[in-house]
XYZ file of C-alpha atoms in Angstrom:
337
model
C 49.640 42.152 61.999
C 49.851 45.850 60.890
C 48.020 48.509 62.831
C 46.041 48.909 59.293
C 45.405 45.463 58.553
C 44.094 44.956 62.385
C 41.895 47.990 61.717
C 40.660 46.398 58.363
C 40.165 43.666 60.137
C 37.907 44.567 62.817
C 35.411 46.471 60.402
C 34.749 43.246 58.622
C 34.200 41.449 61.628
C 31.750 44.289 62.840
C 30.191 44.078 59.166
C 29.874 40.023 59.520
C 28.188 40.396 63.146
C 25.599 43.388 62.024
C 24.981 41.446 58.694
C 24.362 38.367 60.764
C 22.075 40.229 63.299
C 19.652 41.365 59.987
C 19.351 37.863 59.012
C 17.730 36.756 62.433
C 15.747 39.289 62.822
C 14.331 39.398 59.006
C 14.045 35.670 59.211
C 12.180 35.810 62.666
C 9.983 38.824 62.194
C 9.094 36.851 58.169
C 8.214 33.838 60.484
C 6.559 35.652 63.679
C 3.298 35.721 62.400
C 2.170 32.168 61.501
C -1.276 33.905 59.162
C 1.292 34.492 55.962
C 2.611 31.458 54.457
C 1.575 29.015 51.257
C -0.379 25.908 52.639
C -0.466 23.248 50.635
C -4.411 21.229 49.935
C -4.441 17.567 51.409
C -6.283 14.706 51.736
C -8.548 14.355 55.192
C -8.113 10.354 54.414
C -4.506 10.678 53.721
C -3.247 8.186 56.871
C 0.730 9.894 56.268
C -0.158 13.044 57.683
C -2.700 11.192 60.562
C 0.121 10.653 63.063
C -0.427 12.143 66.333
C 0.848 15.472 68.020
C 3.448 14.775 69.687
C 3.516 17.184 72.930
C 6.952 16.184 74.012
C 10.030 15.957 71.726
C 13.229 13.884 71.492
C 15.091 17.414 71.083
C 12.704 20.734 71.642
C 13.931 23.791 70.348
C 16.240 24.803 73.688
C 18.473 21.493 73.234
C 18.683 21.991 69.536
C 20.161 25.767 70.347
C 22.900 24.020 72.437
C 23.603 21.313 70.450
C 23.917 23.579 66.844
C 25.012 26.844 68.248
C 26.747 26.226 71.648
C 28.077 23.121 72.437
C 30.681 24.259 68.806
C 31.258 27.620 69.912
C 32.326 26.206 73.105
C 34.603 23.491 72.010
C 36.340 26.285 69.208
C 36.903 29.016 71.866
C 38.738 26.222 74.184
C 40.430 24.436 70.884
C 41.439 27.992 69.402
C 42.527 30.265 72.040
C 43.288 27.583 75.214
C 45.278 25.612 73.176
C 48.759 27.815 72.199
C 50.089 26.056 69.615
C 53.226 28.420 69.928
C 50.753 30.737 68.831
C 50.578 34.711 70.825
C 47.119 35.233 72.694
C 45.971 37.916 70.295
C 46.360 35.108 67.389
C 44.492 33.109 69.297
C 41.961 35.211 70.196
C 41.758 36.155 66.088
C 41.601 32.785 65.321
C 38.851 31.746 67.631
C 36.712 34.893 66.633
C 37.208 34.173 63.351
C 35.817 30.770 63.440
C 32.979 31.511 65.986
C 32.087 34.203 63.288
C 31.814 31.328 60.576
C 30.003 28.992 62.531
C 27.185 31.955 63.617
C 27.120 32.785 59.926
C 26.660 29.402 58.582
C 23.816 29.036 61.227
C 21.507 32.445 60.556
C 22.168 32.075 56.531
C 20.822 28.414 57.586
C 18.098 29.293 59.867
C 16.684 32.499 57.221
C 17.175 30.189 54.122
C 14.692 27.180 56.336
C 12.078 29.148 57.495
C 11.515 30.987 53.542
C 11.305 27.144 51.901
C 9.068 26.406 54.789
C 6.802 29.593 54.537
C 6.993 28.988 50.557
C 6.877 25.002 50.175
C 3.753 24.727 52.260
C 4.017 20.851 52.615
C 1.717 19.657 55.511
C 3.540 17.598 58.286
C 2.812 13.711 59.332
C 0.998 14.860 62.234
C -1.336 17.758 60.199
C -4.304 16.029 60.838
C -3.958 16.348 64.825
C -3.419 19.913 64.554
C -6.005 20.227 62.040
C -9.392 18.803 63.895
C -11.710 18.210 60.916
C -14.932 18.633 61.043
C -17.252 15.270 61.408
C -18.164 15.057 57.500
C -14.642 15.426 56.245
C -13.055 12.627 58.662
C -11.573 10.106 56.763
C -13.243 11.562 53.247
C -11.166 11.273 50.270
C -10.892 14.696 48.772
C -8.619 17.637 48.512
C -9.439 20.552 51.275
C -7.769 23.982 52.677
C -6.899 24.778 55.956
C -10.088 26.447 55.686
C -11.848 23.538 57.130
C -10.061 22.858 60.663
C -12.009 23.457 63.543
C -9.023 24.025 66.085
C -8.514 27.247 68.151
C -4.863 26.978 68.268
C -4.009 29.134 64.923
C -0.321 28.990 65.976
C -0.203 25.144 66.011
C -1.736 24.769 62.868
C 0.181 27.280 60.837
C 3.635 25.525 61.628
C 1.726 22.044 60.859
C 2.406 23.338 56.980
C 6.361 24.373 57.743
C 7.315 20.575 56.995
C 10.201 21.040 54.535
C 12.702 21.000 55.040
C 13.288 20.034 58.452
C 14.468 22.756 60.827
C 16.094 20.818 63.352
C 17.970 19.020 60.639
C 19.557 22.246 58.888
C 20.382 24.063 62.123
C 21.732 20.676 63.458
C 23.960 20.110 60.266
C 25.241 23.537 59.963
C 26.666 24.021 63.274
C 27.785 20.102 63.584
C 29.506 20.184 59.833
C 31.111 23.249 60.109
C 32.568 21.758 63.721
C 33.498 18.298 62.325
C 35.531 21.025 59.428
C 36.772 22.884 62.041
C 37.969 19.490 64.116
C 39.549 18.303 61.236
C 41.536 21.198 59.915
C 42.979 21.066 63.747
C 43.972 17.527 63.206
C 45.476 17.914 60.126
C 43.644 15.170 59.047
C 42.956 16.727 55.460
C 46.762 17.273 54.545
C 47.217 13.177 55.016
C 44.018 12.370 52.745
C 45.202 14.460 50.182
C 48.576 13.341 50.128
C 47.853 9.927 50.169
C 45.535 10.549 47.886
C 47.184 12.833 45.075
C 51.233 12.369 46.252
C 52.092 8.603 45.549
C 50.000 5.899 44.771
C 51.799 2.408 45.482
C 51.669 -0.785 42.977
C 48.272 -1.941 43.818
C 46.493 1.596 42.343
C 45.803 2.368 46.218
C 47.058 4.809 48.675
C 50.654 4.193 49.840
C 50.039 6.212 53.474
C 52.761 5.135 54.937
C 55.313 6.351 52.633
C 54.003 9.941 52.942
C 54.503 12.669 55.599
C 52.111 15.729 56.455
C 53.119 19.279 57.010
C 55.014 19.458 59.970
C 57.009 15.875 59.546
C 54.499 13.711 61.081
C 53.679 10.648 59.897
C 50.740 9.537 58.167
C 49.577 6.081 58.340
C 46.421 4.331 57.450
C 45.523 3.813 61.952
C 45.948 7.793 62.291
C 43.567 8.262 59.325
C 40.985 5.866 60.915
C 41.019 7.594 64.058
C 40.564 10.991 62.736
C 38.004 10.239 60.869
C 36.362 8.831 63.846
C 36.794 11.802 65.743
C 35.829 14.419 62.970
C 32.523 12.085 61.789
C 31.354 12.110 65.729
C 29.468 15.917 65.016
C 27.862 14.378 62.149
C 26.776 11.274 63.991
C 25.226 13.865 66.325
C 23.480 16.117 63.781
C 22.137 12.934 61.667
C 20.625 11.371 65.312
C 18.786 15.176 65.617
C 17.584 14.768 62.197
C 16.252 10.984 62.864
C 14.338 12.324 65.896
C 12.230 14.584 63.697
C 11.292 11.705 62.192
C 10.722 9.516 65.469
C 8.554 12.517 66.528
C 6.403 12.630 63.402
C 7.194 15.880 63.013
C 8.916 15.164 59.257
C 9.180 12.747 56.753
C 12.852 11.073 55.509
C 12.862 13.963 52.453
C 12.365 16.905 55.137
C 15.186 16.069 56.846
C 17.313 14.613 54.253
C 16.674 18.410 52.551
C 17.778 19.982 55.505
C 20.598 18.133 56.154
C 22.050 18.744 52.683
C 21.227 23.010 53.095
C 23.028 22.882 56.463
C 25.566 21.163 55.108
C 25.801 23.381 52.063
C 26.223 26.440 54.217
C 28.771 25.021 56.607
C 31.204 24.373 53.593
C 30.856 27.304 52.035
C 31.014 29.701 54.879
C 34.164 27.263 55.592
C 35.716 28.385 53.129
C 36.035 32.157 54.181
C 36.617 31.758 57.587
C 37.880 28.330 58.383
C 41.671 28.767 59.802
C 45.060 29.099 57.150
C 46.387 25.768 58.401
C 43.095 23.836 57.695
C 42.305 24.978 54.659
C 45.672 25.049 53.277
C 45.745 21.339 54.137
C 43.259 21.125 51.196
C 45.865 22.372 48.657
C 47.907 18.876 48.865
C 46.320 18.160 45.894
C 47.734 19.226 42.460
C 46.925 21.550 40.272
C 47.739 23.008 36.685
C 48.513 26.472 37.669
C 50.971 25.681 40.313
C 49.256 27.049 42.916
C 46.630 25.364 45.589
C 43.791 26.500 44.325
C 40.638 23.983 43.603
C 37.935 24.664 41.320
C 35.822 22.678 42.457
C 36.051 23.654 46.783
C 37.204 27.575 46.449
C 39.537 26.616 49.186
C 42.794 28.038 49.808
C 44.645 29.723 47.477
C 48.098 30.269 49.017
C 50.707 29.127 46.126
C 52.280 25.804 47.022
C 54.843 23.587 45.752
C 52.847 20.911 43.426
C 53.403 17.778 42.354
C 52.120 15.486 39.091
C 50.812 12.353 39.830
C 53.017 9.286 38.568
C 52.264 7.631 35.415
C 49.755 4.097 36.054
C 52.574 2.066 34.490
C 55.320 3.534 36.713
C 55.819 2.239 39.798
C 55.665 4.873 42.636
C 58.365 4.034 44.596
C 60.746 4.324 41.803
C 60.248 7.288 39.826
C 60.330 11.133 41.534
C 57.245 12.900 40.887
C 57.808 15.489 38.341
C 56.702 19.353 39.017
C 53.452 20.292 37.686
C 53.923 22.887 34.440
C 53.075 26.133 33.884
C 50.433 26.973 31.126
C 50.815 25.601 27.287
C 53.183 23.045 28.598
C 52.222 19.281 28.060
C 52.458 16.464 30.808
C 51.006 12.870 31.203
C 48.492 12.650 34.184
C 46.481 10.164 34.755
């Protein structure tokens, strides 16, 4: 890398970590004080939001912190600069930084964009009415009431009984576990064999023909690699989802709080991918064609490195037989399918 390009570099990276910095502490110091925030009216003889408080959780907030934030970090910094990969330690060291900047990113745009829906959305939680302590008259009344009627001391408690949506746990969880299971795959190159087998050559049946295609670097690609892959990359997922399902378990949300947060964390993780995910995983994206000749897709923003592309074969050709054509430039015509 040249001496300017390093330099460049580094001031984004500085930019990224004091942008990042802002964003907790706005979304912390918007959140400190739980007397601001919309509160939805409910129902005192609503039984959904009568669960009880539950003192002790599946995954309190110090377990969630290690599983979003630093189980990933440690398994990138290990995966990017422990493993060579005939790469030079100061590549390494980019690589990793660059990627532990991503994943910190996708986590405090998370975190800030959680806590404003749940200051603005209001929605009480399943266990409201244990935080709440009505008063004798209103137990089990069926009416609509404020906050303004609970009897309980605990002011802190009762605020975050009206953070329900979307779930917390569930965004955090999904942003730091997606953008791993990303990060996991890129390493195993597993997106270069979907999209070839996918987009290069389809065999007589209409489905993939794996085995007859070979990802960067001349390895093989068959349908058993693919499985385990996936198996490996959907493991962080697995992991964020059972987080998510312990809200639930807890009564601290319903299905659509964490279903929400799931898809925001989620959201975030690919998009921040997309910036700062490594060259070699999201080039492996680019496998699949394009009109302009070059890898970039519309519809993922990912790479955009100019590659060598391919048309698919015609449905009533068989793909074994016929060479795949090059895609053309503008205002030519070809057949795809």
């Amino acid at each position: 890398m040249a001496p300017r390009e390093a330099v460049r570099e580094r001031l984004w990276f500085i930019a990224d970590w004091v942008a990042i910095v802002l964003l907790y502490v706005v979304s912390t110091a918007a959140t400190s004080s739980h007397t601001v925030g919309f509160r939805q009216t409910f129902d005192p003889s609503d039984l959904s939001i009568g669960h009880a408080f539950a003192v002790r959780e599946r995954v309190p907030g110090w377990a969630l912190y290690v599983i979003a934030l630093v189980v990933p970090v440690v398994l990138v910094v290990v995966g990017e600069v422990g493993v060579g990969g005939g790469r030079v330690m100061g590549k390494r060291l980019r690589d990793g930084h660059r990627v532990v900047v991503g994943l910190v990113l996708s986590l405090a745009l998370t975190v800030w964009c959680t806590n404003f829906l749940k200051d603005t959305v209001g929605r009480p939680r399943p266990d409201l009415l244990s935080r709440c302590i009505l008063p004798d008259d209103l137990v089990g009344v069926h009416t609509l009431v404020s906050s303004d009627v609970c009897t309980t001391t605990n002011a802190s408690r009762l605020a975050d009984g009206f953070r329900s949506f979307p779930s917390g746990h569930s965004s955090a969880s999904f942003a730091g576990l997606v953008y791993l299971s990303l990060w996991i795959g890129g390493k195993l190159s597993l997106f270069v064999g979907i999209g070839r087998a996918m987009w290069g050559r389809r065999s007589h049946g209409g489905y993939a023909s794996v085995g007859d295609d070979r990802a960067d670097g001349g390895d093989e690609v068959s349908r058993a690699s693919i499985a385990v892959k996936l198996s490996i990359v959907t493991m962080p997922v697995l992991a964020a989802a059972l987080v998510a399902v312990s809200r639930v378990m807890d009564y601290r949300h319903r299905g659509s709080d964490v279903i929400g947060g799931a898809l925001l964390g989620s959201a975030f993780a690919i998009v921040v991918w997309q910036f700062y995910g490594p060259v070699e995983a999201t080039a492996a994206y680019a496998s699949l064609p394009t009109t302009s000749g070059t890898a970039t897709i519309a519809a993922t923003g990912l790479s955009t490195r100019p590659l060598t592309q391919h048309a698919r074969p015609s449905s009533f050709q068989s793909a074994n037989d016929v060479p795949l054509q090059p895609v053309m430039q503008k205002h030519a015509h070809v057949d795809v399918v």
